[in-house]
Every structure is written in C-alpha cells, then in structure tokens.
PDB file of C-alpha atoms in Angstrom:
ATOM      1  CA  MET A   1     103.033 118.694-193.697  1.00  0.00           C
ATOM      2  CA  GLU A   2      99.393 117.888-192.927  1.00  0.00           C
ATOM      3  CA  LYS A   3      98.045 114.490-193.939  1.00  0.00           C
ATOM      4  CA  PHE A   4      96.641 113.996-197.445  1.00  0.00           C
ATOM      5  CA  GLU A   5      96.245 110.312-198.279  1.00  0.00           C
ATOM      6  CA  VAL A   6      94.252 108.171-200.695  1.00  0.00           C
ATOM      7  CA  ASN A   7      93.228 104.763-199.360  1.00  0.00           C
ATOM      8  CA  ILE A   8      92.130 102.155-201.913  1.00  0.00           C
ATOM      9  CA  LEU A   9      89.339  99.957-200.506  1.00  0.00           C
ATOM     10  CA  GLY A  10      88.327  98.340-203.803  1.00  0.00           C
ATOM     11  CA  CYS A  11      89.550  98.547-207.395  1.00  0.00           C
ATOM     12  CA  GLY A  12      87.655  95.864-209.310  1.00  0.00           C
ATOM     13  CA  SER A  13      84.867  96.361-211.835  1.00  0.00           C
ATOM     14  CA  ALA A  14      81.302  95.058-212.149  1.00  0.00           C
ATOM     15  CA  LEU A  15      81.854  91.283-212.069  1.00  0.00           C
ATOM     16  CA  PRO A  16      82.908  90.073-208.600  1.00  0.00           C
ATOM     17  CA  THR A  17      86.184  88.210-208.192  1.00  0.00           C
ATOM     18  CA  THR A  18      87.977  86.647-205.259  1.00  0.00           C
ATOM     19  CA  LYS A  19      90.870  89.053-205.785  1.00  0.00           C
ATOM     20  CA  HIS A  20      89.280  92.504-205.854  1.00  0.00           C
ATOM     21  CA  TYR A  21      86.446  94.408-204.207  1.00  0.00           C
ATOM     22  CA  PRO A  22      84.309  96.820-206.253  1.00  0.00           C
ATOM     23  CA  SER A  23      85.176 100.495-206.399  1.00  0.00           C
ATOM     24  CA  SER A  24      85.654 102.460-203.204  1.00  0.00           C
ATOM     25  CA  GLN A  25      88.267 104.826-201.812  1.00  0.00           C
ATOM     26  CA  VAL A  26      88.729 107.016-198.769  1.00  0.00           C
ATOM     27  CA  VAL A  27      90.568 110.324-199.025  1.00  0.00           C
ATOM     28  CA  ASN A  28      92.065 111.401-195.701  1.00  0.00           C
ATOM     29  CA  ILE A  29      92.727 115.142-195.518  1.00  0.00           C
ATOM     30  CA  ARG A  30      93.988 116.266-192.107  1.00  0.00           C
ATOM     31  CA  GLU A  31      92.157 113.320-190.473  1.00  0.00           C
ATOM     32  CA  LYS A  32      88.854 114.272-192.101  1.00  0.00           C
ATOM     33  CA  LEU A  33      87.650 111.328-194.192  1.00  0.00           C
ATOM     34  CA  PHE A  34      85.862 111.510-197.545  1.00  0.00           C
ATOM     35  CA  MET A  35      84.609 108.327-199.218  1.00  0.00           C
ATOM     36  CA  ILE A  36      84.430 108.037-203.009  1.00  0.00           C
ATOM     37  CA  ASP A  37      82.049 105.336-204.273  1.00  0.00           C
ATOM     38  CA  CYS A  38      80.795 102.485-202.141  1.00  0.00           C
ATOM     39  CA  GLY A  39      80.648  99.098-203.847  1.00  0.00           C
ATOM     40  CA  GLU A  40      79.754  95.832-202.103  1.00  0.00           C
ATOM     41  CA  GLY A  41      82.020  94.989-199.193  1.00  0.00           C
ATOM     42  CA  THR A  42      83.125  98.559-198.601  1.00  0.00           C
ATOM     43  CA  GLN A  43      82.340  98.459-194.899  1.00  0.00           C
ATOM     44  CA  THR A  44      84.471  95.315-194.502  1.00  0.00           C
ATOM     45  CA  GLN A  45      87.337  97.027-196.280  1.00  0.00           C
ATOM     46  CA  LEU A  46      86.854 100.129-194.174  1.00  0.00           C
ATOM     47  CA  ARG A  47      87.327  97.962-191.081  1.00  0.00           C
ATOM     48  CA  ARG A  48      90.492  96.469-192.519  1.00  0.00           C
ATOM     49  CA  SER A  49      91.875  99.908-193.310  1.00  0.00           C
ATOM     50  CA  ARG A  50      91.723 100.840-189.608  1.00  0.00           C
ATOM     51  CA  LEU A  51      90.422 104.272-190.575  1.00  0.00           C
ATOM     52  CA  LYS A  52      88.127 105.743-187.952  1.00  0.00           C
ATOM     53  CA  PHE A  53      84.434 105.424-188.843  1.00  0.00           C
ATOM     54  CA  THR A  54      83.578 108.506-186.806  1.00  0.00           C
ATOM     55  CA  ARG A  55      85.667 110.761-189.036  1.00  0.00           C
ATOM     56  CA  LEU A  56      83.721 109.853-192.175  1.00  0.00           C
ATOM     57  CA  ASN A  57      80.913 112.352-192.777  1.00  0.00           C
ATOM     58  CA  HIS A  58      80.889 112.775-196.576  1.00  0.00           C
ATOM     59  CA  ILE A  59      80.360 110.163-199.306  1.00  0.00           C
ATOM     60  CA  PHE A  60      80.676 110.976-203.018  1.00  0.00           C
ATOM     61  CA  ILE A  61      79.028 108.640-205.538  1.00  0.00           C
ATOM     62  CA  SER A  62      80.218 108.944-209.140  1.00  0.00           C
ATOM     63  CA  HIS A  63      77.279 107.160-210.778  1.00  0.00           C
ATOM     64  CA  LEU A  64      74.518 104.677-210.103  1.00  0.00           C
ATOM     65  CA  HIS A  65      75.959 101.420-211.360  1.00  0.00           C
ATOM     66  CA  GLY A  66      75.851  98.775-208.664  1.00  0.00           C
ATOM     67  CA  ASP A  67      79.578  98.235-208.372  1.00  0.00           C
ATOM     68  CA  HIS A  68      79.847 101.850-207.222  1.00  0.00           C
ATOM     69  CA  CYS A  69      76.922 102.074-204.782  1.00  0.00           C
ATOM     70  CA  PHE A  70      75.600  98.629-203.699  1.00  0.00           C
ATOM     71  CA  GLY A  71      77.538  98.885-200.432  1.00  0.00           C
ATOM     72  CA  LEU A  72      75.778 102.034-199.258  1.00  0.00           C
ATOM     73  CA  ILE A  73      72.766 100.584-197.442  1.00  0.00           C
ATOM     74  CA  GLY A  74      74.927  98.136-195.484  1.00  0.00           C
ATOM     75  CA  LEU A  75      77.382 100.849-194.509  1.00  0.00           C
ATOM     76  CA  LEU A  76      74.623 103.226-193.397  1.00  0.00           C
ATOM     77  CA  SER A  77      72.916 100.471-191.413  1.00  0.00           C
ATOM     78  CA  THR A  78      76.180  99.613-189.650  1.00  0.00           C
ATOM     79  CA  PHE A  79      76.684 103.247-188.687  1.00  0.00           C
ATOM     80  CA  GLY A  80      73.248 103.129-187.069  1.00  0.00           C
ATOM     81  CA  LEU A  81      74.173  99.995-185.111  1.00  0.00           C
ATOM     82  CA  LEU A  82      77.320 101.748-183.903  1.00  0.00           C
ATOM     83  CA  GLY A  83      75.240 104.570-182.421  1.00  0.00           C
ATOM     84  CA  ARG A  84      76.214 107.264-184.861  1.00  0.00           C
ATOM     85  CA  THR A  85      74.603 110.676-184.251  1.00  0.00           C
ATOM     86  CA  ALA A  86      76.383 112.946-186.781  1.00  0.00           C
ATOM     87  CA  THR A  87      74.663 113.604-190.103  1.00  0.00           C
ATOM     88  CA  MET A  88      76.008 111.660-193.075  1.00  0.00           C
ATOM     89  CA  HIS A  89      76.166 113.711-196.266  1.00  0.00           C
ATOM     90  CA  ILE A  90      75.889 111.872-199.594  1.00  0.00           C
ATOM     91  CA  TYR A  91      76.703 113.645-202.872  1.00  0.00           C
ATOM     92  CA  ALA A  92      75.308 111.827-205.903  1.00  0.00           C
ATOM     93  CA  PRO A  93      73.069 112.055-208.959  1.00  0.00           C
ATOM     94  CA  ALA A  94      69.518 113.005-207.969  1.00  0.00           C
ATOM     95  CA  GLU A  95      68.063 109.524-208.552  1.00  0.00           C
ATOM     96  CA  LEU A  96      70.000 108.036-205.647  1.00  0.00           C
ATOM     97  CA  GLU A  97      67.804 109.627-202.970  1.00  0.00           C
ATOM     98  CA  ARG A  98      64.666 108.261-204.632  1.00  0.00           C
ATOM     99  CA  LEU A  99      66.198 104.781-204.746  1.00  0.00           C
ATOM    100  CA  MET A 100      67.710 104.834-201.259  1.00  0.00           C
ATOM    101  CA  GLN A 101      64.939 106.396-199.175  1.00  0.00           C
ATOM    102  CA  PRO A 102      62.622 103.315-199.208  1.00  0.00           C
ATOM    103  CA  GLN A 103      65.576 101.139-198.143  1.00  0.00           C
ATOM    104  CA  LEU A 104      66.453 103.521-195.330  1.00  0.00           C
ATOM    105  CA  ASP A 105      62.822 103.619-194.216  1.00  0.00           C
ATOM    106  CA  PHE A 106      62.615  99.807-194.164  1.00  0.00           C
ATOM    107  CA  PHE A 107      66.044  98.661-192.989  1.00  0.00           C
ATOM    108  CA  CYS A 108      67.205 101.623-190.915  1.00  0.00           C
ATOM    109  CA  LYS A 109      64.189 102.637-188.842  1.00  0.00           C
ATOM    110  CA  GLY A 110      65.026 104.443-185.633  1.00  0.00           C
ATOM    111  CA  MET A 111      68.556 105.472-186.536  1.00  0.00           C
ATOM    112  CA  ASP A 112      69.912 108.235-184.348  1.00  0.00           C
ATOM    113  CA  TYR A 113      71.494 110.089-187.240  1.00  0.00           C
ATOM    114  CA  LYS A 114      70.284 111.759-190.417  1.00  0.00           C
ATOM    115  CA  VAL A 115      71.263 110.914-193.987  1.00  0.00           C
ATOM    116  CA  GLU A 116      71.273 114.051-196.115  1.00  0.00           C
ATOM    117  CA  PHE A 117      71.433 113.774-199.912  1.00  0.00           C
ATOM    118  CA  HIS A 118      73.007 116.451-202.095  1.00  0.00           C
ATOM    119  CA  SER A 119      72.330 116.072-205.817  1.00  0.00           C
ATOM    120  CA  HIS A 120      74.579 117.500-208.498  1.00  0.00           C
ATOM    121  CA  ASP A 121      74.633 117.842-212.256  1.00  0.00           C
ATOM    122  CA  THR A 122      77.209 115.416-213.641  1.00  0.00           C
ATOM    123  CA  ARG A 123      77.461 117.345-216.933  1.00  0.00           C
ATOM    124  CA  THR A 124      78.995 120.568-215.622  1.00  0.00           C
ATOM    125  CA  PRO A 125      82.099 121.127-213.449  1.00  0.00           C
ATOM    126  CA  ALA A 126      81.031 122.642-210.141  1.00  0.00           C
ATOM    127  CA  VAL A 127      82.191 122.915-206.544  1.00  0.00           C
ATOM    128  CA  ILE A 128      79.910 120.657-204.500  1.00  0.00           C
ATOM    129  CA  TYR A 129      81.732 120.745-201.154  1.00  0.00           C
ATOM    130  CA  GLU A 130      83.978 123.246-199.408  1.00  0.00           C
ATOM    131  CA  ASP A 131      85.450 123.707-195.944  1.00  0.00           C
ATOM    132  CA  ARG A 132      88.479 125.515-194.508  1.00  0.00           C
ATOM    133  CA  SER A 133      90.896 122.933-195.892  1.00  0.00           C
ATOM    134  CA  VAL A 134      89.592 121.683-199.229  1.00  0.00           C
ATOM    135  CA  THR A 135      87.201 122.083-202.136  1.00  0.00           C
ATOM    136  CA  VAL A 136      85.621 119.166-203.995  1.00  0.00           C
ATOM    137  CA  SER A 137      84.477 119.701-207.584  1.00  0.00           C
ATOM    138  CA  THR A 138      82.782 117.459-210.118  1.00  0.00           C
ATOM    139  CA  LEU A 139      84.532 116.301-213.294  1.00  0.00           C
ATOM    140  CA  PRO A 140      82.077 115.524-216.126  1.00  0.00           C
ATOM    141  CA  LEU A 141      82.677 112.047-217.590  1.00  0.00           C
ATOM    142  CA  LYS A 142      81.035 110.079-220.393  1.00  0.00           C
ATOM    143  CA  HIS A 143      79.664 106.658-219.516  1.00  0.00           C
ATOM    144  CA  ARG A 144      76.534 104.676-220.318  1.00  0.00           C
ATOM    145  CA  ILE A 145      74.662 106.640-217.648  1.00  0.00           C
ATOM    146  CA  ASP A 146      75.229 110.018-215.991  1.00  0.00           C
ATOM    147  CA  CYS A 147      78.651 109.912-214.369  1.00  0.00           C
ATOM    148  CA  CYS A 148      81.254 112.267-212.954  1.00  0.00           C
ATOM    149  CA  GLY A 149      84.599 112.218-211.253  1.00  0.00           C
ATOM    150  CA  PHE A 150      85.751 114.330-208.330  1.00  0.00           C
ATOM    151  CA  LEU A 151      88.606 116.788-207.912  1.00  0.00           C
ATOM    152  CA  PHE A 152      89.945 117.452-204.404  1.00  0.00           C
ATOM    153  CA  ARG A 153      91.983 120.645-204.083  1.00  0.00           C
ATOM    154  CA  GLU A 154      93.672 121.606-200.846  1.00  0.00           C
ATOM    155  CA  LYS A 155      93.426 125.278-199.973  1.00  0.00           C
ATOM    156  CA  PRO A 156      96.642 127.290-199.521  1.00  0.00           C
ATOM    157  CA  THR A 157      97.755 127.659-195.926  1.00  0.00           C
ATOM    158  CA  PRO A 158      99.325 130.775-194.351  1.00  0.00           C
ATOM    159  CA  ASN A 159     103.083 131.237-194.280  1.00  0.00           C
ATOM    160  CA  HIS A 160     105.070 129.619-191.494  1.00  0.00           C
ATOM    161  CA  ILE A 161     106.317 131.958-188.770  1.00  0.00           C
ATOM    162  CA  LEU A 162     110.057 132.039-188.080  1.00  0.00           C
ATOM    163  CA  ARG A 163     109.914 132.060-184.299  1.00  0.00           C
ATOM    164  CA  ASP A 164     113.481 133.228-183.766  1.00  0.00           C
ATOM    165  CA  MET A 165     112.880 136.290-185.974  1.00  0.00           C
ATOM    166  CA  ILE A 166     109.565 137.047-184.260  1.00  0.00           C
ATOM    167  CA  ASP A 167     111.399 137.004-180.929  1.00  0.00           C
ATOM    168  CA  PHE A 168     114.315 139.046-182.302  1.00  0.00           C
ATOM    169  CA  TYR A 169     112.025 141.866-183.462  1.00  0.00           C
ATOM    170  CA  GLU A 170     109.778 141.495-180.401  1.00  0.00           C
ATOM    171  CA  VAL A 171     106.670 141.186-182.554  1.00  0.00           C
ATOM    172  CA  PRO A 172     103.510 141.343-180.398  1.00  0.00           C
ATOM    173  CA  THR A 173     101.075 138.420-180.468  1.00  0.00           C
ATOM    174  CA  TYR A 174      98.282 140.448-182.048  1.00  0.00           C
ATOM    175  CA  ALA A 175     100.374 141.036-185.196  1.00  0.00           C
ATOM    176  CA  ILE A 176     101.308 137.410-185.885  1.00  0.00           C
ATOM    177  CA  ASN A 177      98.170 136.411-187.837  1.00  0.00           C
ATOM    178  CA  ARG A 178      98.579 139.382-190.175  1.00  0.00           C
ATOM    179  CA  ILE A 179     102.223 138.448-190.728  1.00  0.00           C
ATOM    180  CA  LYS A 180     101.237 134.833-191.476  1.00  0.00           C
ATOM    181  CA  ASN A 181      98.926 136.161-194.166  1.00  0.00           C
ATOM    182  CA  GLY A 182     101.672 138.145-195.868  1.00  0.00           C
ATOM    183  CA  GLU A 183     101.883 141.539-194.186  1.00  0.00           C
ATOM    184  CA  ASP A 184     105.176 143.237-193.354  1.00  0.00           C
ATOM    185  CA  TYR A 185     105.791 144.387-189.782  1.00  0.00           C
ATOM    186  CA  VAL A 186     106.494 148.004-188.886  1.00  0.00           C
ATOM    187  CA  LEU A 187     108.739 148.578-185.850  1.00  0.00           C
ATOM    188  CA  PRO A 188     107.904 151.354-183.359  1.00  0.00           C
ATOM    189  CA  ASP A 189     110.580 153.564-184.978  1.00  0.00           C
ATOM    190  CA  GLY A 190     108.933 153.178-188.389  1.00  0.00           C
ATOM    191  CA  THR A 191     111.371 150.610-189.820  1.00  0.00           C
ATOM    192  CA  VAL A 192     109.618 148.110-192.089  1.00  0.00           C
ATOM    193  CA  VAL A 193     110.586 144.460-191.583  1.00  0.00           C
ATOM    194  CA  PRO A 194     109.779 142.553-194.823  1.00  0.00           C
ATOM    195  CA  ASN A 195     107.466 139.608-194.472  1.00  0.00           C
ATOM    196  CA  GLY A 196     110.051 137.332-196.050  1.00  0.00           C
ATOM    197  CA  ARG A 197     112.350 137.950-193.082  1.00  0.00           C
ATOM    198  CA  LEU A 198     109.670 136.822-190.620  1.00  0.00           C
ATOM    199  CA  THR A 199     108.148 133.826-192.429  1.00  0.00           C
ATOM    200  CA  ARG A 200     108.887 131.005-194.827  1.00  0.00           C
ATOM    201  CA  PRO A 201     106.422 129.940-197.530  1.00  0.00           C
ATOM    202  CA  SER A 202     103.857 127.299-196.682  1.00  0.00           C
ATOM    203  CA  ASP A 203     103.854 123.952-198.459  1.00  0.00           C
ATOM    204  CA  PRO A 204     102.195 124.127-201.896  1.00  0.00           C
ATOM    205  CA  PRO A 205      98.549 122.947-201.867  1.00  0.00           C
ATOM    206  CA  ARG A 206      97.987 119.401-203.116  1.00  0.00           C
ATOM    207  CA  SER A 207      95.322 117.989-205.418  1.00  0.00           C
ATOM    208  CA  TYR A 208      93.754 114.625-206.260  1.00  0.00           C
ATOM    209  CA  ALA A 209      91.505 113.761-209.195  1.00  0.00           C
ATOM    210  CA  TYR A 210      89.296 110.661-209.297  1.00  0.00           C
ATOM    211  CA  CYS A 211      88.035 109.669-212.748  1.00  0.00           C
ATOM    212  CA  SER A 212      85.461 106.917-212.508  1.00  0.00           C
ATOM    213  CA  ASP A 213      83.928 104.917-215.395  1.00  0.00           C
ATOM    214  CA  THR A 214      84.303 106.785-218.669  1.00  0.00           C
ATOM    215  CA  ILE A 215      85.184 106.466-222.296  1.00  0.00           C
ATOM    216  CA  TYR A 216      88.540 108.059-223.132  1.00  0.00           C
ATOM    217  CA  LEU A 217      88.037 111.839-222.942  1.00  0.00           C
ATOM    218  CA  PRO A 218      91.084 113.829-224.149  1.00  0.00           C
ATOM    219  CA  GLU A 219      89.437 117.101-223.065  1.00  0.00           C
ATOM    220  CA  LEU A 220      89.562 115.910-219.446  1.00  0.00           C
ATOM    221  CA  ALA A 221      93.282 116.739-219.427  1.00  0.00           C
ATOM    222  CA  GLY A 222      92.503 120.439-219.064  1.00  0.00           C
ATOM    223  CA  LEU A 223      90.347 119.880-215.965  1.00  0.00           C
ATOM    224  CA  VAL A 224      92.938 117.760-214.127  1.00  0.00           C
ATOM    225  CA  HIS A 225      96.062 119.505-215.398  1.00  0.00           C
ATOM    226  CA  GLY A 226      98.989 119.340-212.997  1.00  0.00           C
ATOM    227  CA  VAL A 227      97.296 117.430-210.176  1.00  0.00           C
ATOM    228  CA  ASP A 228      99.559 115.600-207.760  1.00  0.00           C
ATOM    229  CA  LEU A 229      97.702 112.316-208.190  1.00  0.00           C
ATOM    230  CA  LEU A 230      95.236 111.140-210.823  1.00  0.00           C
ATOM    231  CA  TYR A 231      93.166 107.982-210.417  1.00  0.00           C
ATOM    232  CA  HIS A 232      91.736 106.856-213.725  1.00  0.00           C
ATOM    233  CA  GLU A 233      89.824 103.736-214.592  1.00  0.00           C
ATOM    234  CA  ALA A 234      91.783 101.309-216.805  1.00  0.00           C
ATOM    235  CA  THR A 235      89.322  98.501-217.325  1.00  0.00           C
ATOM    236  CA  PHE A 236      90.913  96.978-220.427  1.00  0.00           C
ATOM    237  CA  ALA A 237      94.217  96.323-222.159  1.00  0.00           C
ATOM    238  CA  ASN A 238      94.974  97.554-225.685  1.00  0.00           C
ATOM    239  CA  SER A 239      93.824  94.251-227.160  1.00  0.00           C
ATOM    240  CA  GLU A 240      90.291  95.037-225.960  1.00  0.00           C
ATOM    241  CA  SER A 241      90.147  98.649-227.143  1.00  0.00           C
ATOM    242  CA  ALA A 242      87.040  97.947-229.252  1.00  0.00           C
ATOM    243  CA  ARG A 243      85.304  96.482-226.203  1.00  0.00           C
ATOM    244  CA  ALA A 244      86.357  99.500-224.146  1.00  0.00           C
ATOM    245  CA  LYS A 245      84.784 101.871-226.653  1.00  0.00           C
ATOM    246  CA  GLU A 246      81.620  99.761-226.888  1.00  0.00           C
ATOM    247  CA  THR A 247      81.115  99.730-223.095  1.00  0.00           C
ATOM    248  CA  PHE A 248      82.250 103.337-222.540  1.00  0.00           C
ATOM    249  CA  HIS A 249      85.376 102.383-220.653  1.00  0.00           C
ATOM    250  CA  THR A 250      89.072 103.236-220.981  1.00  0.00           C
ATOM    251  CA  THR A 251      92.197 101.188-221.692  1.00  0.00           C
ATOM    252  CA  ALA A 252      95.280 101.444-219.506  1.00  0.00           C
ATOM    253  CA  ALA A 253      97.239 103.097-222.323  1.00  0.00           C
ATOM    254  CA  GLN A 254      94.491 105.691-222.827  1.00  0.00           C
ATOM    255  CA  ALA A 255      94.482 106.501-219.107  1.00  0.00           C
ATOM    256  CA  ALA A 256      98.244 106.956-219.285  1.00  0.00           C
ATOM    257  CA  ARG A 257      97.951 109.175-222.370  1.00  0.00           C
ATOM    258  CA  LEU A 258      95.548 111.404-220.471  1.00  0.00           C
ATOM    259  CA  ALA A 259      97.944 111.573-217.508  1.00  0.00           C
ATOM    260  CA  LYS A 260     100.788 112.525-219.839  1.00  0.00           C
ATOM    261  CA  ASP A 261      98.759 115.198-221.632  1.00  0.00           C
ATOM    262  CA  ALA A 262      97.572 116.597-218.280  1.00  0.00           C
ATOM    263  CA  GLU A 263     101.139 116.676-216.929  1.00  0.00           C
ATOM    264  CA  VAL A 264     100.075 115.090-213.648  1.00  0.00           C
ATOM    265  CA  LYS A 265     102.721 114.021-211.167  1.00  0.00           C
ATOM    266  CA  GLN A 266     101.501 110.461-210.665  1.00  0.00           C
ATOM    267  CA  LEU A 267      98.827 108.141-212.086  1.00  0.00           C
ATOM    268  CA  VAL A 268      97.119 105.237-210.361  1.00  0.00           C
ATOM    269  CA  ILE A 269      94.985 102.892-212.477  1.00  0.00           C
ATOM    270  CA  GLY A 270      92.149 100.636-211.347  1.00  0.00           C
ATOM    271  CA  HIS A 271      88.645  99.282-212.087  1.00  0.00           C
ATOM    272  CA  TYR A 272      90.163  96.170-213.616  1.00  0.00           C
ATOM    273  CA  SER A 273      88.051  93.852-215.759  1.00  0.00           C
ATOM    274  CA  ALA A 274      87.518  90.428-214.182  1.00  0.00           C
ATOM    275  CA  ARG A 275      89.102  88.841-217.285  1.00  0.00           C
ATOM    276  CA  TYR A 276      92.604  89.750-216.058  1.00  0.00           C
ATOM    277  CA  GLU A 277      94.056  87.385-213.489  1.00  0.00           C
ATOM    278  CA  ASP A 278      97.238  89.468-213.500  1.00  0.00           C
ATOM    279  CA  GLU A 279      96.849  93.240-213.865  1.00  0.00           C
ATOM    280  CA  ASN A 280     100.543  93.650-214.687  1.00  0.00           C
ATOM    281  CA  ILE A 281      99.632  93.676-218.377  1.00  0.00           C
ATOM    282  CA  LEU A 282      97.613  96.837-217.716  1.00  0.00           C
ATOM    283  CA  LEU A 283     100.353  98.373-215.606  1.00  0.00           C
ATOM    284  CA  GLN A 284     103.026  97.665-218.230  1.00  0.00           C
ATOM    285  CA  GLU A 285     100.925  99.156-221.034  1.00  0.00           C
ATOM    286  CA  ALA A 286     100.305 102.285-218.961  1.00  0.00           C
ATOM    287  CA  ARG A 287     103.958 102.678-217.966  1.00  0.00           C
ATOM    288  CA  GLU A 288     105.044 102.532-221.606  1.00  0.00           C
ATOM    289  CA  VAL A 289     103.167 105.809-222.055  1.00  0.00           C
ATOM    290  CA  PHE A 290     103.456 107.343-218.565  1.00  0.00           C
ATOM    291  CA  PRO A 291     106.212 105.784-216.425  1.00  0.00           C
ATOM    292  CA  SER A 292     105.006 107.292-213.142  1.00  0.00           C
ATOM    293  CA  THR A 293     102.042 104.898-212.908  1.00  0.00           C
ATOM    294  CA  LEU A 294     100.916 102.745-209.993  1.00  0.00           C
ATOM    295  CA  ALA A 295      98.449  99.864-210.045  1.00  0.00           C
ATOM    296  CA  ALA A 296      95.700 100.165-207.449  1.00  0.00           C
ATOM    297  CA  LYS A 297      95.264  97.302-205.016  1.00  0.00           C
ATOM    298  CA  GLU A 298      93.183  96.801-201.924  1.00  0.00           C
ATOM    299  CA  ASN A 299      94.601  98.437-198.764  1.00  0.00           C
ATOM    300  CA  LEU A 300      97.074 100.530-200.762  1.00  0.00           C
ATOM    301  CA  CYS A 301      97.606 103.924-199.114  1.00  0.00           C
ATOM    302  CA  ILE A 302      99.120 106.690-201.249  1.00  0.00           C
ATOM    303  CA  ALA A 303     100.447 109.755-199.460  1.00  0.00           C
ATOM    304  CA  LEU A 304     100.506 113.023-201.391  1.00  0.00           C
TER     305      LEU A 304
END
C-alpha cells in the first residue's frame, strides 16, 4: 500500500507554551508533501520530522489567525536560503497575498523560486487542488473570521495484475493496462477470460479531513462522513463549553460527537488551550463519546 501519513508538527492554540507548537501538519501522500497551516516554529518542527523539504510544494492555510500562519515568512525565507527553485503554491483566503507580498519583497529579495498564491472561498465546499493521486477540497467552518478545513481524498487505483494468470493465458503487454482498468481479455479462439480471474481489487482509497478552528457544526458530519481519519480542534473541556461558544471553538466532547455522527474510523484532537497542563482531560472526555480517539502531540505520525 502506498504511503498516506499525517505528521503533527504543532497542536497548540494561540497562546504559546513550552509544551506545544502552534498549528501545523504535513500530509505525506506517496512521498508528496502537503502542509496544512504554518504557525510559529513550523520550520524547526519540519526539521525535526526529518521530512524532505524538497518534496513540499503545496501549503494550505485554514485562516488568517497568527497561530496558523505566523511561521510562513520564516519558512519561505529558509527555502530561499536552501537554494529552492521549484514554485511554492499557497492556498489561502485572498487577504493572505496582500499581507505577505510586502514581506516577501522586503525579506526575500532575490529568491530563485516563485511563491504563487491561490485564493479560495471559505464558505463553499470546492476542490482547490487535484493531481493523479489525490484531490483536496475545502470544508466550510464557522470561526471569528473566514475559515475552512481541508479534505484529502485519495483517488482509486487500478486493479492489481495477477502475474501468474497473465503468464498462464499469455496475455500480451499491450493488453495489460486495459485489464488493470477492468476489461476482460478475449483469447485468440474467442474465449472470454473474466477480469476477476486476471486481477485482484486495489486497496480502497483513503481520506483525511482537517477541521481547524470552528464552533461546533453538526452539519459538518455530512461533509466528512466515513473518512479514515478526522482531525478536529478540541480547544476546551466540557467545563469551558460557554467559553468555547463565545470564542467560536469546540470542546473535546463536541469533536467526538461529530466524529461519531460522521461515522469516521478514527479521530485525532488538537489545538489545546494553554490552560491545560495535561490534555488527558480532553482525551478522556472525547473517548467517552468516541472511543477511537487519539490526542495529537508534536512529532506524532499517523499512518492511514
């Protein structure tokens, strides 16, 4: 099975602590890296992860609060110092380009690579990136400013060839791609060999949903239904539910309720408030609702 991993670089919230870095993740799909959010210290965490800088070409920013984007200018500057030449693509609300361009012009003069901004509407689900392996769509969220999450869906792969059967029926090379894509094979005497005798099904495509800062949105369950892994912010415990509503954040139990309603396979919670020295209270409250819950932590790698 091809690689599909989620690497947690930071899982804290707005106030800095000595325990957690602000929000950032890297999704590794078949050794192609996609960054989600880029809080302060992200480039340091990227070094610690031992992921290869050169394979990161796409950065997705959920919203323009500092704990989700203050690390961008440092990361982009470092790429310039490393001699990067490949274009870096940044997907974010439209205001980011206006805010970032003066910083790039001042701090990153003479870089050998281009930074290309792609704006998207955070209010409507839409595919904003696609290649041969994956699509990335926005997930509308409700926060104090425009905000969205991101849904990564792996594309189905062709069936796997059964080499011994291909050899047995002496199937020519030119016919193999058609067989991979589901066609039967017709022998020279007209006998039809069913595709199921020549192939086995490919692995089912995997999916990952990232839900950044948001008030509890029950309707989100329909958009992330059945995903293999759901990351959802869980800033507060139940005792602070009024504060969560006031600041447009979610409690751990609410995140778990969404995961349960969406029938996801696994939930990982993060974006912890600095008030919690031990996030186990959040994990326990989530697991009471949805047992298959993990607590995010720096340098955690989750394989799908």
